[in-house]
PDB file of C-alpha atoms in Angstrom:
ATOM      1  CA  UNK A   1      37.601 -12.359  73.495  1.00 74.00           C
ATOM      2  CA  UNK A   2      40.826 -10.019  73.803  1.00 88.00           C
ATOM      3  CA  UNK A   3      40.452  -6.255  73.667  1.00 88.00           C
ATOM      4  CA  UNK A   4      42.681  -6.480  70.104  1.00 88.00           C
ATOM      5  CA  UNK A   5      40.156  -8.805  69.003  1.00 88.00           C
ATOM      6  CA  UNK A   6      37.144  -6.957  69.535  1.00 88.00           C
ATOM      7  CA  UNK A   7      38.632  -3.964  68.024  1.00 88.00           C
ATOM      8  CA  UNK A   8      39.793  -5.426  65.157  1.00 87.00           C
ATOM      9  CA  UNK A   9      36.133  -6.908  64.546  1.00 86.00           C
ATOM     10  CA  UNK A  10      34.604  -3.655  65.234  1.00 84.00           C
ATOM     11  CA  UNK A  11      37.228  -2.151  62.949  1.00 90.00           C
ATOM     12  CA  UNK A  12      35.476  -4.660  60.588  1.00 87.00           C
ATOM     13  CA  UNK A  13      32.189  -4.005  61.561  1.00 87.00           C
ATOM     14  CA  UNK A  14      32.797  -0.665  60.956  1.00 87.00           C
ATOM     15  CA  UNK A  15      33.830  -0.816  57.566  1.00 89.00           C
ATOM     16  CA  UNK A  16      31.174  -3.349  56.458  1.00 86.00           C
ATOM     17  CA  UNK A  17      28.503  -0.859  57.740  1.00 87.00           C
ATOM     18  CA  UNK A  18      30.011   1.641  55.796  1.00 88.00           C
ATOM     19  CA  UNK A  19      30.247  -0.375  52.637  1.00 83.00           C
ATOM     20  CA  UNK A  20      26.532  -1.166  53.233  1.00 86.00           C
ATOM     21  CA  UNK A  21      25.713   2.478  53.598  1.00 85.00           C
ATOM     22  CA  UNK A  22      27.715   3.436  49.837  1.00 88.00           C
ATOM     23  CA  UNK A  23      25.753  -0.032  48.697  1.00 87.00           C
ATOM     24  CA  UNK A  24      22.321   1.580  49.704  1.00 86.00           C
ATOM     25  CA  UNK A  25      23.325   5.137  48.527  1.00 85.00           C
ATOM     26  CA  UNK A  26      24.306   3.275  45.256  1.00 87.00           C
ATOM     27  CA  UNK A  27      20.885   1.409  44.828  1.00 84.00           C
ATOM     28  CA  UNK A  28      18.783   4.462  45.667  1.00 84.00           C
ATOM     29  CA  UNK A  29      20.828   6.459  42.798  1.00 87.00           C
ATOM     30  CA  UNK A  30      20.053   3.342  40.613  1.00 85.00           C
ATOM     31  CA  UNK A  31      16.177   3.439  41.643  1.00 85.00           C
ATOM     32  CA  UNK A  32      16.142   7.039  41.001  1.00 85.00           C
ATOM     33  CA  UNK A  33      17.961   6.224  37.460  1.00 86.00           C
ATOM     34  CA  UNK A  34      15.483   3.218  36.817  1.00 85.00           C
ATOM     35  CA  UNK A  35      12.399   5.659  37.603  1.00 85.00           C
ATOM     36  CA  UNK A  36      14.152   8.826  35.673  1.00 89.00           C
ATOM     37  CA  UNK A  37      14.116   5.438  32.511  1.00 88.00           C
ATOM     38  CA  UNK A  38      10.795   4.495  33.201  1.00 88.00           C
ATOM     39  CA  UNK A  39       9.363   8.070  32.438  1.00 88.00           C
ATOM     40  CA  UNK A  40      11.269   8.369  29.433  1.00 91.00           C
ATOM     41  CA  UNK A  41       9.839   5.044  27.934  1.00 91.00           C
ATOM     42  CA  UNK A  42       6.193   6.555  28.997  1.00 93.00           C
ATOM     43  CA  UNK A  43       7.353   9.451  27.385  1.00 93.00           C
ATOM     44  CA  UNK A  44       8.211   7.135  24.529  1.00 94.00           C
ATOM     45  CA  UNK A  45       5.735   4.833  24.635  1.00 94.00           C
ATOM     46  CA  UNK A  46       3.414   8.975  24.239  1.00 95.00           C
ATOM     47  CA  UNK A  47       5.055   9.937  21.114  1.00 95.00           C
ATOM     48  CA  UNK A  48       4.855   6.367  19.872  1.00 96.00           C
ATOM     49  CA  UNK A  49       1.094   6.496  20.295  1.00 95.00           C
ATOM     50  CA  UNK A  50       0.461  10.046  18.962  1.00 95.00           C
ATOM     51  CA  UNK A  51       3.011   9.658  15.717  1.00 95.00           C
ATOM     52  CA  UNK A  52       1.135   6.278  14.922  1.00 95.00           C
ATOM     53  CA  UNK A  53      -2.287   8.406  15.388  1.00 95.00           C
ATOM     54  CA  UNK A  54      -1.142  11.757  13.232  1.00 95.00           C
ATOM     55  CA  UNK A  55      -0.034   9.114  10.512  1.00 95.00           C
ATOM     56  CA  UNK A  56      -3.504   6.757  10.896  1.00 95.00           C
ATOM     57  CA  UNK A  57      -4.943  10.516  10.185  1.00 95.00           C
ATOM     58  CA  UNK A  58      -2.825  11.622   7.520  1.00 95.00           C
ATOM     59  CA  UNK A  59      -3.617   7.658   6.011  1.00 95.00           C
ATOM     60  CA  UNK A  60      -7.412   8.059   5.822  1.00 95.00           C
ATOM     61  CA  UNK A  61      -7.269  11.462   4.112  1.00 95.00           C
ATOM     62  CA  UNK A  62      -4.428   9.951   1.619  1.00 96.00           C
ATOM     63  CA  UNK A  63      -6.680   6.665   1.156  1.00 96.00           C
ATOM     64  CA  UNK A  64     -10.124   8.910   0.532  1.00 95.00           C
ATOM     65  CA  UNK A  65      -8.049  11.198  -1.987  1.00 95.00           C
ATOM     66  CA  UNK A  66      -7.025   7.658  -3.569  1.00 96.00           C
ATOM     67  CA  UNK A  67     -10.509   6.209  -3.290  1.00 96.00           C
ATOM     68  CA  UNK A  68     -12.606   9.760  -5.259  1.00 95.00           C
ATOM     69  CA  UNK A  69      -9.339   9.361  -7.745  1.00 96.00           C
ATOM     70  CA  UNK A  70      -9.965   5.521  -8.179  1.00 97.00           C
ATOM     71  CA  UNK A  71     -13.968   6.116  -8.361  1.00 96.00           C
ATOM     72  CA  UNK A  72     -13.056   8.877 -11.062  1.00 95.00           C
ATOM     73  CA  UNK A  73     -11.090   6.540 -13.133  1.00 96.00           C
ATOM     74  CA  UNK A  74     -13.407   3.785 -12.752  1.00 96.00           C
ATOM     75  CA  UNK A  75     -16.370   6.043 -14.245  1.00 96.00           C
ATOM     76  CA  UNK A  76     -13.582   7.414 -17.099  1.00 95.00           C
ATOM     77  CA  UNK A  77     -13.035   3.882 -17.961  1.00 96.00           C
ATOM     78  CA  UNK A  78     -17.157   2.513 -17.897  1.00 96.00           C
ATOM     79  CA  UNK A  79     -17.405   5.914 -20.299  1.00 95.00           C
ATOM     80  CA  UNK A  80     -14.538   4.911 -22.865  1.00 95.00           C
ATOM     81  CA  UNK A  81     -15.809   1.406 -22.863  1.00 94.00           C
ATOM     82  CA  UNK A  82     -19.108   2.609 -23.814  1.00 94.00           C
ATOM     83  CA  UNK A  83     -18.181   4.771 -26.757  1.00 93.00           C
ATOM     84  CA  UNK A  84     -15.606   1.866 -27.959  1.00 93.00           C
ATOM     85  CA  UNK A  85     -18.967  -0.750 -27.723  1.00 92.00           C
ATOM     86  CA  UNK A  86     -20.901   2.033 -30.137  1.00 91.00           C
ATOM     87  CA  UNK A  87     -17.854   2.837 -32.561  1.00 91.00           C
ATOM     88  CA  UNK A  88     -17.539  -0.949 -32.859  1.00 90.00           C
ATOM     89  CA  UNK A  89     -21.026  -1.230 -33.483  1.00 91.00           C
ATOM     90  CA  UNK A  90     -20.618   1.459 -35.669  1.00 91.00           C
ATOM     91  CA  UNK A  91     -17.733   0.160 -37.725  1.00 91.00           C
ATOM     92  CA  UNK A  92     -19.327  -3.296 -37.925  1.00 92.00           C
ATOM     93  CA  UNK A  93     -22.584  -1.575 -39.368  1.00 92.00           C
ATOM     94  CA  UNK A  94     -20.307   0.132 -41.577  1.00 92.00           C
ATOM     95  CA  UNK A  95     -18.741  -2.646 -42.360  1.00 93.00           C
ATOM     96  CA  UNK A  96     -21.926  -4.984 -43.051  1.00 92.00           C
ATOM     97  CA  UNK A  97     -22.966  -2.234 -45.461  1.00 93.00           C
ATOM     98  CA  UNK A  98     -19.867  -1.955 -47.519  1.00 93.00           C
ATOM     99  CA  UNK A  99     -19.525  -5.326 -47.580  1.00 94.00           C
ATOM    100  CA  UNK A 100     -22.945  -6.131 -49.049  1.00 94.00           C
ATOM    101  CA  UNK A 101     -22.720  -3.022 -51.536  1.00 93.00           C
ATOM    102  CA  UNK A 102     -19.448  -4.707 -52.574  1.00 94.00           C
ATOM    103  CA  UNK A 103     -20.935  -8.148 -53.121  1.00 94.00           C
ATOM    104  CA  UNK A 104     -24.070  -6.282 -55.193  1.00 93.00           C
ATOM    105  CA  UNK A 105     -21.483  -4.953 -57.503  1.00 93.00           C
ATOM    106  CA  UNK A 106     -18.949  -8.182 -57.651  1.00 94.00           C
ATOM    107  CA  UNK A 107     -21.989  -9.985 -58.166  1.00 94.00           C
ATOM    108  CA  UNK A 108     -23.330  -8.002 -61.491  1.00 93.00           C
ATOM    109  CA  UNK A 109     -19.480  -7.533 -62.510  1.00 92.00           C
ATOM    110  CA  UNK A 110     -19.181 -11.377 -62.477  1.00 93.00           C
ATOM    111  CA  UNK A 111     -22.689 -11.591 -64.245  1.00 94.00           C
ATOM    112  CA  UNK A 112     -21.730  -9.375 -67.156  1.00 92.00           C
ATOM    113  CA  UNK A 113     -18.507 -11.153 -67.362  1.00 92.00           C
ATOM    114  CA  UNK A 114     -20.255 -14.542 -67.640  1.00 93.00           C
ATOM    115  CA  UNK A 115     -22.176 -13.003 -70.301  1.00 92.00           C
ATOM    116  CA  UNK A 116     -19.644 -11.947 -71.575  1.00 89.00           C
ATOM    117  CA  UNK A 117     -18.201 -15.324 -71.864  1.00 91.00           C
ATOM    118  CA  UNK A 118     -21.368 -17.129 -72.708  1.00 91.00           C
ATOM    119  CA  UNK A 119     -21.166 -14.206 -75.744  1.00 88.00           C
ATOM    120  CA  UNK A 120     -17.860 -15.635 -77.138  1.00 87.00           C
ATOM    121  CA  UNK A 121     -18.826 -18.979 -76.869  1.00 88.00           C
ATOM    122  CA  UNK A 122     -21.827 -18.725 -79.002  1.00 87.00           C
ATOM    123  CA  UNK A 123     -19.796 -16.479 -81.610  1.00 81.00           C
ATOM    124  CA  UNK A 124     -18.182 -18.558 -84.293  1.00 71.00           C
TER     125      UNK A 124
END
């Protein structure tokens, strides 16, 4: 091999080792990138995990607020039921009794009036 030859190819040589060397630089600046990433999704991956326990928190007080409101409700409701069972009761006592003091007095209205008849029919 000719002195031009080799000087060329060390020329090249030369300037592939170089290229390798900004290559390396280049992927050591992207592994320090990738790592710099990597503790900003732990970082993420923190928050994530603390935000979804604050609102687990802030979800069982909401839910026991909601479950003494429900229970509340529930016992205002058995109560109203209750006194709507003994006004019913009432009313239908009421009811009976009105009834049957209605029939007493239909029933001696419509035996004076058959008397009444049975009077008019005898009388010439």
């Amino acid at each position: 091999m000719d002195a031009e030859t080799r000087a060329y190819l060390d020329q090249v040589l030369g300037a592939l080792r170089e290229d390798f060397g900004m290559l390396r630089g280049e992927f050591g600046t992207l592994h320090g990138e990738f790592g710099t990433v990597r503790g900003e999704f732990e970082l993420l991956r923190q928050e994530v995990r603390e935000t979804a326990a604050e609102t687990r928190r802030h979800f069982d007080v909401v839910a026991e607020d909601l479950r003494h409101d429900i229970r509340g409700i529930a016992e205002g409701v058995i109560g109203l039921s209750e006194r709507v069972d003994r006004l019913g009761s009432g009313l239908r006592t009421e009811m009976d009794e009105r009834f049957a003091a209605t029939h007493a007095v239909l029933r001696v209205a419509f035996q004076e009036v058959r008397r009444d008849i049975e009077g008019l029919r005898a009388s010439p």
